[in-house]
Amino acid sequence: MLTANIDFLNKFNELLILAQKSNSNFADAICEFLVSEYELQAVVLFKVTEENKFAVLGKSNGARKSFLKDSVFDCQACKIKNDTLNKFSFNSDSECELQTTDFVIYEACILLKVNYADKAFLKLSKKTPFTQTDKSSFEIIGDFICSLLKIWFGHKGSSEGLISNIITDIAHELRTPTNSIMGFASLLNEDNLSSSQAEYVTTLKENAFNLLSLINDLIDIAKVENGLVKTVPSAINIRTAIEDIIKVFSEKINGSDIEFLLNVEKSIPDIVKVDAQKLRYILLNILSTSIRLTEKGKVSISVSLPVANKLHFRITDTSGGLSAAKVKEIFKPFALSDYGYQKFGNNTGLGLSLAKKYIDSLNGEIEVASAFGKGTSFSFSVPLDLLSSIEGHLSALPKPTKKNKVLVIEDDYATSKLLSNYLNKWGYEPFIVNSGEQALKLVEKEMYLAILMDIVLPDTNGFELIKKIKENKLNKNTPVIVCSVEAEQQKAFLMGAVEYFVKPIKYKFLVEVLASYRLKKDSNILCVDDDLPTLNLIKEAISQSGFNVIAESHSSQVMGIIGNMHLDLAIIDLDMPELNGFDLIKQIKSNPRFSKLPIIIYTGKENYQEEISKIDGLFSDLLHKSSSKIEDLADTISQMINKDEDLTPPEEIIKQTDVTKILLVEDYKHSQIIVTRLLKKNDFDSIVVVENGAEAVEQVKKQKFDLILMDMQMPVMNGFEATQNIRTMPEYKETPIIALTAFAMKGDRERCLEAGATDYIAKPIDSQEFIEKVKYYTTKN
């Protein structure tokens, strides 16, 4: 007995050493350990992904060969993968879709809650049935396995991991006070300050911004250490990407002080796949360091492809160089702070530390060489994927450039910087100007998704500026969103603004507003006209407005083309030879998919009044080519696309049968627009929208819904209370309720699930994740 215990402890100690060293064979070793100790046939260890699927970490020798490391599997029959309450869950189910061996034997599943973020899943197979004694033994060994996995995952392996965990948990609490300081300092700057007071406030804002940048880098380092940062490859042109970065620096420094030299090897394809966001951060920080060290001289960037799947960068400068001791510690936080060079750009002192961690996370390498009088060189490599021929063709196509561009007109530096940071984070491309004059120059050249502006500007009256923007041909239909300390909403709305935020800005609402307009820009518009010059004019007008166009000159082919497409609007001529517009409209409207599709008739046909009565009620508007300019058509298109969704009244939905009924509980108008538009694009048309929890409780008493989408922060009755009330109703005990929460923080998910929610989605909503979950919960039964 003593010998057996010693042997067990020795094996466990070996596993502990592998875990502490983050050894890649650890997962396989733990599977073999379980096979030998519990007389099992095979064991597979998975990590449960965010999508509740199973990613293979390791397996024993007896397991199926198809369980390759990092491959992902799913099991629709699994009864324990959604368990968020128990630390240990055991189940043996013959319907399980994950079979560890090719033999017909007994199998069991174990779900282990490793920590607040990670769950592990063990699949075990045995020649004899699993007993209650087996379950008790696995529950005991489960605690040991969880301890080992915590170490291996990097959550409890060292004090550094523990600190990183804390920083990740309190990220929101770290950022919020700094954002508030910047916001209130901006407000203070609006007052009539003396020159010395204004200087103090400027210094305060600059230091707050520096602190926020430092906090952001610290949080990102913690996320990398905790394994929370994913690699997201995207197709980019390396030369263009580097030239854009050089341009950023060139605009901020004296061109005569630093000369940039760029050499990209010709063997590198025009388009490659890398994690562009991380690569940009790495290059920004290394170049920032080189400029900081050089002050005056040359900075050279060379890019080569020494092997097929690795991109190599070398950045050299003509600085005075660094000592060997300094080179050795260069990636430590604030390693260069004692050099006294002026800080450049966003280099926080943690920039190089984070850059190295990003390179390590990408499985790359970095080296630094330097000597006094010979400058400093950074050499690093990152893996890349070469594009397939199809991806290459797609990447070569012209990219839409208008849908995500946002013009920001703001003279306060801190506010404009905050807006820029948020817009970049949300996936928009911000263009920042600080005067009305600069803004008018840009709107003459470019169309924007939205314009964010302050009313108080140094060179012009903000209301007059709105008027001039609305008179501009390119941007007259662009939504103008005002963000100002002045509470003059009515006047701004009269001038054409669509939203008004009183500073400090509530960013959780701003992101919803922008998302609703971006979603509208993704509208699909069908255009049918047999006259090719007219068709091309309409097509150009639609494209210039930023919408997607499906143009067709052969009316007889339209029904075959649109098939299963989602359409938001159709523009149809009446007088066409193959199939006239009257019959085409009837055919389109006879398809249930397009029964509510708004149709604009744009025709040159004369004497159509008698025939038009036959399709009365099947179209939304009629414009005659002889009396309507193409600009009038563009205005009508924008008005139709931007109007609120037409929803079926709740009393009509009550009468509907054999449809999926969805209740959306959301108080914010733009969130309503986003969700209903996403649902309708995916053929969910029976939607009831209410604005608070009390109204939701009343609605569920009147009719049975198949899915409830519940915002958790609402007036009158919040989502937590509403969910709890609904769960007390017998007919709603099993109904899926998806909680929606803005700017989710630690603990929100658990709180929602405890209230009775089935699942949880954080705002701003990821459209793909949202629709996947809606489809899952409306089809699982």
mmCIF file with all atom_site columns, N, CA and C in Angstrom, residues 402 447 470 472-479 520-521 523 525-527 534-549 569-571 600-602 621-625 627-643:
data_model
loop_
_atom_site.group_PDB
_atom_site.id
_atom_site.type_symbol
_atom_site.label_atom_id
_atom_site.label_alt_id
_atom_site.label_comp_id
_atom_site.label_asym_id
_atom_site.label_entity_id
_atom_site.label_seq_id
_atom_site.pdbx_PDB_ins_code
_atom_site.Cartn_x
_atom_site.Cartn_y
_atom_site.Cartn_z
_atom_site.occupancy
_atom_site.B_iso_or_equiv
_atom_site.pdbx_formal_charge
_atom_site.auth_seq_id
_atom_site.auth_comp_id
_atom_site.auth_asym_id
_atom_site.auth_atom_id
_atom_site.pdbx_PDB_model_num
ATOM 1   N N  . LYS A 1 402 ? -15.905 53.583 -47.635 1.00 0.00 ? 402 LYS A N  1
ATOM 2   C CA . LYS A 1 402 ? -16.737 54.624 -47.064 1.00 0.00 ? 402 LYS A CA 1
ATOM 3   C C  . LYS A 1 402 ? -17.538 54.178 -45.854 1.00 0.00 ? 402 LYS A C  1
ATOM 4   N N  . MET A 1 447 ? -17.232 60.903 -48.461 1.00 0.00 ? 447 MET A N  1
ATOM 5   C CA . MET A 1 447 ? -18.491 60.630 -47.778 1.00 0.00 ? 447 MET A CA 1
ATOM 6   C C  . MET A 1 447 ? -18.203 59.800 -46.526 1.00 0.00 ? 447 MET A C  1
ATOM 7   N N  . LYS A 1 470 ? -25.229 69.754 -44.376 1.00 0.00 ? 470 LYS A N  1
ATOM 8   C CA . LYS A 1 470 ? -26.471 69.231 -44.960 1.00 0.00 ? 470 LYS A CA 1
ATOM 9   C C  . LYS A 1 470 ? -26.714 69.753 -46.385 1.00 0.00 ? 470 LYS A C  1
ATOM 10  N N  . ASN A 1 472 ? -24.175 69.943 -48.454 1.00 0.00 ? 472 ASN A N  1
ATOM 11  C CA . ASN A 1 472 ? -23.114 69.302 -49.228 1.00 0.00 ? 472 ASN A CA 1
ATOM 12  C C  . ASN A 1 472 ? -23.659 68.096 -49.988 1.00 0.00 ? 472 ASN A C  1
ATOM 13  N N  . LYS A 1 473 ? -23.304 67.971 -51.248 1.00 0.00 ? 473 LYS A N  1
ATOM 14  C CA . LYS A 1 473 ? -23.847 66.921 -52.100 1.00 0.00 ? 473 LYS A CA 1
ATOM 15  C C  . LYS A 1 473 ? -23.491 65.524 -51.598 1.00 0.00 ? 473 LYS A C  1
ATOM 16  N N  . LEU A 1 474 ? -22.239 65.346 -51.167 1.00 0.00 ? 474 LEU A N  1
ATOM 17  C CA . LEU A 1 474 ? -21.790 64.017 -50.759 1.00 0.00 ? 474 LEU A CA 1
ATOM 18  C C  . LEU A 1 474 ? -22.360 63.594 -49.405 1.00 0.00 ? 474 LEU A C  1
ATOM 19  N N  . ASN A 1 475 ? -22.492 64.543 -48.471 1.00 0.00 ? 475 ASN A N  1
ATOM 20  C CA . ASN A 1 475 ? -22.805 64.180 -47.085 1.00 0.00 ? 475 ASN A CA 1
ATOM 21  C C  . ASN A 1 475 ? -24.141 64.717 -46.576 1.00 0.00 ? 475 ASN A C  1
ATOM 22  N N  . LYS A 1 476 ? -25.030 65.098 -47.487 1.00 0.00 ? 476 LYS A N  1
ATOM 23  C CA . LYS A 1 476 ? -26.300 65.659 -47.016 1.00 0.00 ? 476 LYS A CA 1
ATOM 24  C C  . LYS A 1 476 ? -27.151 64.610 -46.289 1.00 0.00 ? 476 LYS A C  1
ATOM 25  N N  . ASN A 1 477 ? -26.933 63.329 -46.592 1.00 0.00 ? 477 ASN A N  1
ATOM 26  C CA . ASN A 1 477 ? -27.672 62.272 -45.897 1.00 0.00 ? 477 ASN A CA 1
ATOM 27  C C  . ASN A 1 477 ? -26.850 61.596 -44.806 1.00 0.00 ? 477 ASN A C  1
ATOM 28  N N  . THR A 1 478 ? -25.637 62.096 -44.549 1.00 0.00 ? 478 THR A N  1
ATOM 29  C CA . THR A 1 478 ? -24.797 61.534 -43.492 1.00 0.00 ? 478 THR A CA 1
ATOM 30  C C  . THR A 1 478 ? -25.324 61.965 -42.127 1.00 0.00 ? 478 THR A C  1
ATOM 31  N N  . PRO A 1 479 ? -25.553 61.007 -41.199 1.00 0.00 ? 479 PRO A N  1
ATOM 32  C CA . PRO A 1 479 ? -26.062 61.389 -39.880 1.00 0.00 ? 479 PRO A CA 1
ATOM 33  C C  . PRO A 1 479 ? -25.048 62.228 -39.101 1.00 0.00 ? 479 PRO A C  1
ATOM 34  N N  . LYS A 1 520 ? -27.215 49.861 -41.291 1.00 0.00 ? 520 LYS A N  1
ATOM 35  C CA . LYS A 1 520 ? -28.042 50.343 -42.400 1.00 0.00 ? 520 LYS A CA 1
ATOM 36  C C  . LYS A 1 520 ? -27.225 50.494 -43.682 1.00 0.00 ? 520 LYS A C  1
ATOM 37  N N  . LYS A 1 521 ? -25.948 50.842 -43.549 1.00 0.00 ? 521 LYS A N  1
ATOM 38  C CA . LYS A 1 521 ? -25.100 50.957 -44.730 1.00 0.00 ? 521 LYS A CA 1
ATOM 39  C C  . LYS A 1 521 ? -24.842 49.604 -45.392 1.00 0.00 ? 521 LYS A C  1
ATOM 40  N N  . SER A 1 523 ? -27.094 47.624 -46.224 1.00 0.00 ? 523 SER A N  1
ATOM 41  C CA . SER A 1 523 ? -28.356 47.267 -46.876 1.00 0.00 ? 523 SER A CA 1
ATOM 42  C C  . SER A 1 523 ? -28.130 46.835 -48.321 1.00 0.00 ? 523 SER A C  1
ATOM 43  N N  . ILE A 1 525 ? -29.720 46.588 -52.044 1.00 0.00 ? 525 ILE A N  1
ATOM 44  C CA . ILE A 1 525 ? -30.744 47.241 -52.854 1.00 0.00 ? 525 ILE A CA 1
ATOM 45  C C  . ILE A 1 525 ? -30.749 46.633 -54.260 1.00 0.00 ? 525 ILE A C  1
ATOM 46  N N  . LEU A 1 526 ? -31.914 46.121 -54.650 1.00 0.00 ? 526 LEU A N  1
ATOM 47  C CA . LEU A 1 526 ? -32.082 45.545 -55.982 1.00 0.00 ? 526 LEU A CA 1
ATOM 48  C C  . LEU A 1 526 ? -32.499 46.644 -56.951 1.00 0.00 ? 526 LEU A C  1
ATOM 49  N N  . CYS A 1 527 ? -31.843 46.677 -58.121 1.00 0.00 ? 527 CYS A N  1
ATOM 50  C CA . CYS A 1 527 ? -32.160 47.680 -59.135 1.00 0.00 ? 527 CYS A CA 1
ATOM 51  C C  . CYS A 1 527 ? -32.372 46.964 -60.475 1.00 0.00 ? 527 CYS A C  1
ATOM 52  N N  . THR A 1 534 ? -29.224 54.148 -67.879 1.00 0.00 ? 534 THR A N  1
ATOM 53  C CA . THR A 1 534 ? -29.983 54.495 -66.676 1.00 0.00 ? 534 THR A CA 1
ATOM 54  C C  . THR A 1 534 ? -29.620 53.575 -65.520 1.00 0.00 ? 534 THR A C  1
ATOM 55  N N  . LEU A 1 535 ? -29.498 52.280 -65.807 1.00 0.00 ? 535 LEU A N  1
ATOM 56  C CA . LEU A 1 535 ? -29.142 51.309 -64.769 1.00 0.00 ? 535 LEU A CA 1
ATOM 57  C C  . LEU A 1 535 ? -27.799 51.656 -64.140 1.00 0.00 ? 535 LEU A C  1
ATOM 58  N N  . ASN A 1 536 ? -26.824 52.038 -64.969 1.00 0.00 ? 536 ASN A N  1
ATOM 59  C CA . ASN A 1 536 ? -25.503 52.400 -64.454 1.00 0.00 ? 536 ASN A CA 1
ATOM 60  C C  . ASN A 1 536 ? -25.553 53.669 -63.605 1.00 0.00 ? 536 ASN A C  1
ATOM 61  N N  . LEU A 1 537 ? -26.395 54.622 -64.013 1.00 0.00 ? 537 LEU A N  1
ATOM 62  C CA . LEU A 1 537 ? -26.563 55.853 -63.215 1.00 0.00 ? 537 LEU A CA 1
ATOM 63  C C  . LEU A 1 537 ? -27.134 55.541 -61.841 1.00 0.00 ? 537 LEU A C  1
ATOM 64  N N  . ILE A 1 538 ? -28.184 54.697 -61.819 1.00 0.00 ? 538 ILE A N  1
ATOM 65  C CA . ILE A 1 538 ? -28.810 54.328 -60.545 1.00 0.00 ? 538 ILE A CA 1
ATOM 66  C C  . ILE A 1 538 ? -27.815 53.548 -59.685 1.00 0.00 ? 538 ILE A C  1
ATOM 67  N N  . LYS A 1 539 ? -27.120 52.631 -60.336 1.00 0.00 ? 539 LYS A N  1
ATOM 68  C CA . LYS A 1 539 ? -26.115 51.825 -59.622 1.00 0.00 ? 539 LYS A CA 1
ATOM 69  C C  . LYS A 1 539 ? -25.065 52.717 -58.974 1.00 0.00 ? 539 LYS A C  1
ATOM 70  N N  . GLU A 1 540 ? -24.599 53.724 -59.714 1.00 0.00 ? 540 GLU A N  1
ATOM 71  C CA . GLU A 1 540 ? -23.593 54.649 -59.187 1.00 0.00 ? 540 GLU A CA 1
ATOM 72  C C  . GLU A 1 540 ? -24.150 55.457 -58.021 1.00 0.00 ? 540 GLU A C  1
ATOM 73  N N  . ALA A 1 541 ? -25.417 55.899 -58.147 1.00 0.00 ? 541 ALA A N  1
ATOM 74  C CA . ALA A 1 541 ? -26.040 56.677 -57.071 1.00 0.00 ? 541 ALA A CA 1
ATOM 75  C C  . ALA A 1 541 ? -26.162 55.852 -55.793 1.00 0.00 ? 541 ALA A C  1
ATOM 76  N N  . ILE A 1 542 ? -26.531 54.587 -55.950 1.00 0.00 ? 542 ILE A N  1
ATOM 77  C CA . ILE A 1 542 ? -26.670 53.707 -54.778 1.00 0.00 ? 542 ILE A CA 1
ATOM 78  C C  . ILE A 1 542 ? -25.306 53.451 -54.151 1.00 0.00 ? 542 ILE A C  1
ATOM 79  N N  . SER A 1 543 ? -24.307 53.169 -54.993 1.00 0.00 ? 543 SER A N  1
ATOM 80  C CA . SER A 1 543 ? -22.949 52.902 -54.481 1.00 0.00 ? 543 SER A CA 1
ATOM 81  C C  . SER A 1 543 ? -22.380 54.117 -53.772 1.00 0.00 ? 543 SER A C  1
ATOM 82  N N  . GLN A 1 544 ? -22.591 55.314 -54.351 1.00 0.00 ? 544 GLN A N  1
ATOM 83  C CA . GLN A 1 544 ? -22.078 56.530 -53.733 1.00 0.00 ? 544 GLN A CA 1
ATOM 84  C C  . GLN A 1 544 ? -22.741 56.804 -52.380 1.00 0.00 ? 544 GLN A C  1
ATOM 85  N N  . SER A 1 545 ? -23.970 56.313 -52.215 1.00 0.00 ? 545 SER A N  1
ATOM 86  C CA . SER A 1 545 ? -24.648 56.468 -50.927 1.00 0.00 ? 545 SER A CA 1
ATOM 87  C C  . SER A 1 545 ? -24.154 55.456 -49.907 1.00 0.00 ? 545 SER A C  1
ATOM 88  N N  . GLY A 1 546 ? -23.280 54.544 -50.355 1.00 0.00 ? 546 GLY A N  1
ATOM 89  C CA . GLY A 1 546 ? -22.660 53.600 -49.426 1.00 0.00 ? 546 GLY A CA 1
ATOM 90  C C  . GLY A 1 546 ? -23.387 52.281 -49.284 1.00 0.00 ? 546 GLY A C  1
ATOM 91  N N  . PHE A 1 547 ? -24.412 52.024 -50.104 1.00 0.00 ? 547 PHE A N  1
ATOM 92  C CA . PHE A 1 547 ? -25.187 50.796 -49.980 1.00 0.00 ? 547 PHE A CA 1
ATOM 93  C C  . PHE A 1 547 ? -24.687 49.736 -50.970 1.00 0.00 ? 547 PHE A C  1
ATOM 94  N N  . ASN A 1 548 ? -25.101 48.485 -50.727 1.00 0.00 ? 548 ASN A N  1
ATOM 95  C CA . ASN A 1 548 ? -24.766 47.391 -51.634 1.00 0.00 ? 548 ASN A CA 1
ATOM 96  C C  . ASN A 1 548 ? -25.816 47.318 -52.732 1.00 0.00 ? 548 ASN A C  1
ATOM 97  N N  . VAL A 1 549 ? -25.388 47.205 -53.981 1.00 0.00 ? 549 VAL A N  1
ATOM 98  C CA . VAL A 1 549 ? -26.336 47.216 -55.095 1.00 0.00 ? 549 VAL A CA 1
ATOM 99  C C  . VAL A 1 549 ? -26.304 45.893 -55.849 1.00 0.00 ? 549 VAL A C  1
ATOM 100 N N  . LEU A 1 569 ? -34.457 46.864 -50.125 1.00 0.00 ? 569 LEU A N  1
ATOM 101 C CA . LEU A 1 569 ? -35.194 47.796 -50.979 1.00 0.00 ? 569 LEU A CA 1
ATOM 102 C C  . LEU A 1 569 ? -35.042 47.344 -52.431 1.00 0.00 ? 569 LEU A C  1
ATOM 103 N N  . ALA A 1 570 ? -36.057 47.630 -53.248 1.00 0.00 ? 570 ALA A N  1
ATOM 104 C CA . ALA A 1 570 ? -35.960 47.337 -54.686 1.00 0.00 ? 570 ALA A CA 1
ATOM 105 C C  . ALA A 1 570 ? -36.373 48.570 -55.477 1.00 0.00 ? 570 ALA A C  1
ATOM 106 N N  . ILE A 1 571 ? -35.674 48.831 -56.590 1.00 0.00 ? 571 ILE A N  1
ATOM 107 C CA . ILE A 1 571 ? -35.999 49.935 -57.507 1.00 0.00 ? 571 ILE A CA 1
ATOM 108 C C  . ILE A 1 571 ? -36.270 49.297 -58.865 1.00 0.00 ? 571 ILE A C  1
ATOM 109 N N  . ILE A 1 600 ? -39.529 50.907 -54.849 1.00 0.00 ? 600 ILE A N  1
ATOM 110 C CA . ILE A 1 600 ? -39.657 52.210 -55.504 1.00 0.00 ? 600 ILE A CA 1
ATOM 111 C C  . ILE A 1 600 ? -39.790 51.959 -57.004 1.00 0.00 ? 600 ILE A C  1
ATOM 112 N N  . ILE A 1 601 ? -40.855 52.480 -57.602 1.00 0.00 ? 601 ILE A N  1
ATOM 113 C CA . ILE A 1 601 ? -40.981 52.411 -59.060 1.00 0.00 ? 601 ILE A CA 1
ATOM 114 C C  . ILE A 1 601 ? -40.310 53.658 -59.638 1.00 0.00 ? 601 ILE A C  1
ATOM 115 N N  . TYR A 1 602 ? -39.319 53.433 -60.503 1.00 0.00 ? 602 TYR A N  1
ATOM 116 C CA . TYR A 1 602 ? -38.599 54.543 -61.153 1.00 0.00 ? 602 TYR A CA 1
ATOM 117 C C  . TYR A 1 602 ? -38.717 54.320 -62.651 1.00 0.00 ? 602 TYR A C  1
ATOM 118 N N  . ASP A 1 621 ? -43.261 53.837 -53.298 1.00 0.00 ? 621 ASP A N  1
ATOM 119 C CA . ASP A 1 621 ? -43.124 55.177 -53.874 1.00 0.00 ? 621 ASP A CA 1
ATOM 120 C C  . ASP A 1 621 ? -42.987 55.055 -55.392 1.00 0.00 ? 621 ASP A C  1
ATOM 121 N N  . LEU A 1 622 ? -43.303 56.157 -56.074 1.00 0.00 ? 622 LEU A N  1
ATOM 122 C CA . LEU A 1 622 ? -43.179 56.161 -57.538 1.00 0.00 ? 622 LEU A CA 1
ATOM 123 C C  . LEU A 1 622 ? -42.532 57.470 -57.973 1.00 0.00 ? 622 LEU A C  1
ATOM 124 N N  . LEU A 1 623 ? -41.452 57.367 -58.716 1.00 0.00 ? 623 LEU A N  1
ATOM 125 C CA . LEU A 1 623 ? -40.761 58.543 -59.257 1.00 0.00 ? 623 LEU A CA 1
ATOM 126 C C  . LEU A 1 623 ? -40.717 58.420 -60.777 1.00 0.00 ? 623 LEU A C  1
ATOM 127 N N  . HIS A 1 624 ? -41.070 59.517 -61.456 1.00 0.00 ? 624 HIS A N  1
ATOM 128 C CA . HIS A 1 624 ? -41.030 59.490 -62.920 1.00 0.00 ? 624 HIS A CA 1
ATOM 129 C C  . HIS A 1 624 ? -39.696 60.063 -63.394 1.00 0.00 ? 624 HIS A C  1
ATOM 130 N N  . LYS A 1 625 ? -39.065 59.389 -64.320 1.00 0.00 ? 625 LYS A N  1
ATOM 131 C CA . LYS A 1 625 ? -37.738 59.796 -64.796 1.00 0.00 ? 625 LYS A CA 1
ATOM 132 C C  . LYS A 1 625 ? -37.738 61.199 -65.393 1.00 0.00 ? 625 LYS A C  1
ATOM 133 N N  . SER A 1 627 ? -39.461 63.822 -64.462 1.00 0.00 ? 627 SER A N  1
ATOM 134 C CA . SER A 1 627 ? -39.609 64.908 -63.479 1.00 0.00 ? 627 SER A CA 1
ATOM 135 C C  . SER A 1 627 ? -38.738 64.725 -62.243 1.00 0.00 ? 627 SER A C  1
ATOM 136 N N  . SER A 1 628 ? -38.023 63.619 -62.155 1.00 0.00 ? 628 SER A N  1
ATOM 137 C CA . SER A 1 628 ? -37.187 63.337 -60.983 1.00 0.00 ? 628 SER A CA 1
ATOM 138 C C  . SER A 1 628 ? -35.732 63.170 -61.401 1.00 0.00 ? 628 SER A C  1
ATOM 139 N N  . LYS A 1 629 ? -34.861 63.886 -60.717 1.00 0.00 ? 629 LYS A N  1
ATOM 140 C CA . LYS A 1 629 ? -33.426 63.738 -60.962 1.00 0.00 ? 629 LYS A CA 1
ATOM 141 C C  . LYS A 1 629 ? -32.914 62.492 -60.248 1.00 0.00 ? 629 LYS A C  1
ATOM 142 N N  . ILE A 1 630 ? -31.737 62.049 -60.672 1.00 0.00 ? 630 ILE A N  1
ATOM 143 C CA . ILE A 1 630 ? -31.130 60.887 -60.017 1.00 0.00 ? 630 ILE A CA 1
ATOM 144 C C  . ILE A 1 630 ? -30.846 61.186 -58.547 1.00 0.00 ? 630 ILE A C  1
ATOM 145 N N  . GLU A 1 631 ? -30.597 62.492 -58.231 1.00 0.00 ? 631 GLU A N  1
ATOM 146 C CA . GLU A 1 631 ? -30.368 62.895 -56.834 1.00 0.00 ? 631 GLU A CA 1
ATOM 147 C C  . GLU A 1 631 ? -31.634 62.717 -56.002 1.00 0.00 ? 631 GLU A C  1
ATOM 148 N N  . ASP A 1 632 ? -32.797 62.958 -56.631 1.00 0.00 ? 632 ASP A N  1
ATOM 149 C CA . ASP A 1 632 ? -34.059 62.749 -55.913 1.00 0.00 ? 632 ASP A CA 1
ATOM 150 C C  . ASP A 1 632 ? -34.236 61.278 -55.558 1.00 0.00 ? 632 ASP A C  1
ATOM 151 N N  . LEU A 1 633 ? -33.853 60.422 -56.494 1.00 0.00 ? 633 LEU A N  1
ATOM 152 C CA . LEU A 1 633 ? -33.940 58.988 -56.238 1.00 0.00 ? 633 LEU A CA 1
ATOM 153 C C  . LEU A 1 633 ? -33.007 58.614 -55.083 1.00 0.00 ? 633 LEU A C  1
ATOM 154 N N  . ALA A 1 634 ? -31.773 59.167 -55.085 1.00 0.00 ? 634 ALA A N  1
ATOM 155 C CA . ALA A 1 634 ? -30.809 58.873 -54.012 1.00 0.00 ? 634 ALA A CA 1
ATOM 156 C C  . ALA A 1 634 ? -31.354 59.310 -52.657 1.00 0.00 ? 634 ALA A C  1
ATOM 157 N N  . ASP A 1 635 ? -32.006 60.477 -52.603 1.00 0.00 ? 635 ASP A N  1
ATOM 158 C CA . ASP A 1 635 ? -32.595 60.964 -51.353 1.00 0.00 ? 635 ASP A CA 1
ATOM 159 C C  . ASP A 1 635 ? -33.709 60.037 -50.881 1.00 0.00 ? 635 ASP A C  1
ATOM 160 N N  . THR A 1 636 ? -34.544 59.598 -51.808 1.00 0.00 ? 636 THR A N  1
ATOM 161 C CA . THR A 1 636 ? -35.648 58.693 -51.449 1.00 0.00 ? 636 THR A CA 1
ATOM 162 C C  . THR A 1 636 ? -35.109 57.372 -50.913 1.00 0.00 ? 636 THR A C  1
ATOM 163 N N  . ILE A 1 637 ? -34.033 56.871 -51.542 1.00 0.00 ? 637 ILE A N  1
ATOM 164 C CA . ILE A 1 637 ? -33.399 55.622 -51.085 1.00 0.00 ? 637 ILE A CA 1
ATOM 165 C C  . ILE A 1 637 ? -32.913 55.779 -49.650 1.00 0.00 ? 637 ILE A C  1
ATOM 166 N N  . SER A 1 638 ? -32.179 56.871 -49.382 1.00 0.00 ? 638 SER A N  1
ATOM 167 C CA . SER A 1 638 ? -31.636 57.101 -48.037 1.00 0.00 ? 638 SER A CA 1
ATOM 168 C C  . SER A 1 638 ? -32.742 57.212 -47.002 1.00 0.00 ? 638 SER A C  1
ATOM 169 N N  . GLN A 1 639 ? -33.811 57.925 -47.340 1.00 0.00 ? 639 GLN A N  1
ATOM 170 C CA . GLN A 1 639 ? -34.914 58.084 -46.395 1.00 0.00 ? 639 GLN A CA 1
ATOM 171 C C  . GLN A 1 639 ? -35.570 56.740 -46.068 1.00 0.00 ? 639 GLN A C  1
ATOM 172 N N  . MET A 1 640 ? -35.739 55.903 -47.079 1.00 0.00 ? 640 MET A N  1
ATOM 173 C CA . MET A 1 640 ? -36.384 54.603 -46.854 1.00 0.00 ? 640 MET A CA 1
ATOM 174 C C  . MET A 1 640 ? -35.494 53.665 -46.037 1.00 0.00 ? 640 MET A C  1
ATOM 175 N N  . ILE A 1 641 ? -34.216 53.662 -46.362 1.00 0.00 ? 641 ILE A N  1
ATOM 176 C CA . ILE A 1 641 ? -33.303 52.772 -45.648 1.00 0.00 ? 641 ILE A CA 1
ATOM 177 C C  . ILE A 1 641 ? -33.141 53.216 -44.199 1.00 0.00 ? 641 ILE A C  1
ATOM 178 N N  . ASN A 1 642 ? -33.125 54.531 -43.965 1.00 0.00 ? 642 ASN A N  1
ATOM 179 C CA . ASN A 1 642 ? -32.848 55.047 -42.618 1.00 0.00 ? 642 ASN A CA 1
ATOM 180 C C  . ASN A 1 642 ? -34.079 55.139 -41.726 1.00 0.00 ? 642 ASN A C  1
ATOM 181 N N  . LYS A 1 643 ? -35.252 54.860 -42.271 1.00 0.00 ? 643 LYS A N  1
ATOM 182 C CA . LYS A 1 643 ? -36.432 54.930 -41.403 1.00 0.00 ? 643 LYS A CA 1
ATOM 183 C C  . LYS A 1 643 ? -36.453 53.716 -40.486 1.00 0.00 ? 643 LYS A C  1
#
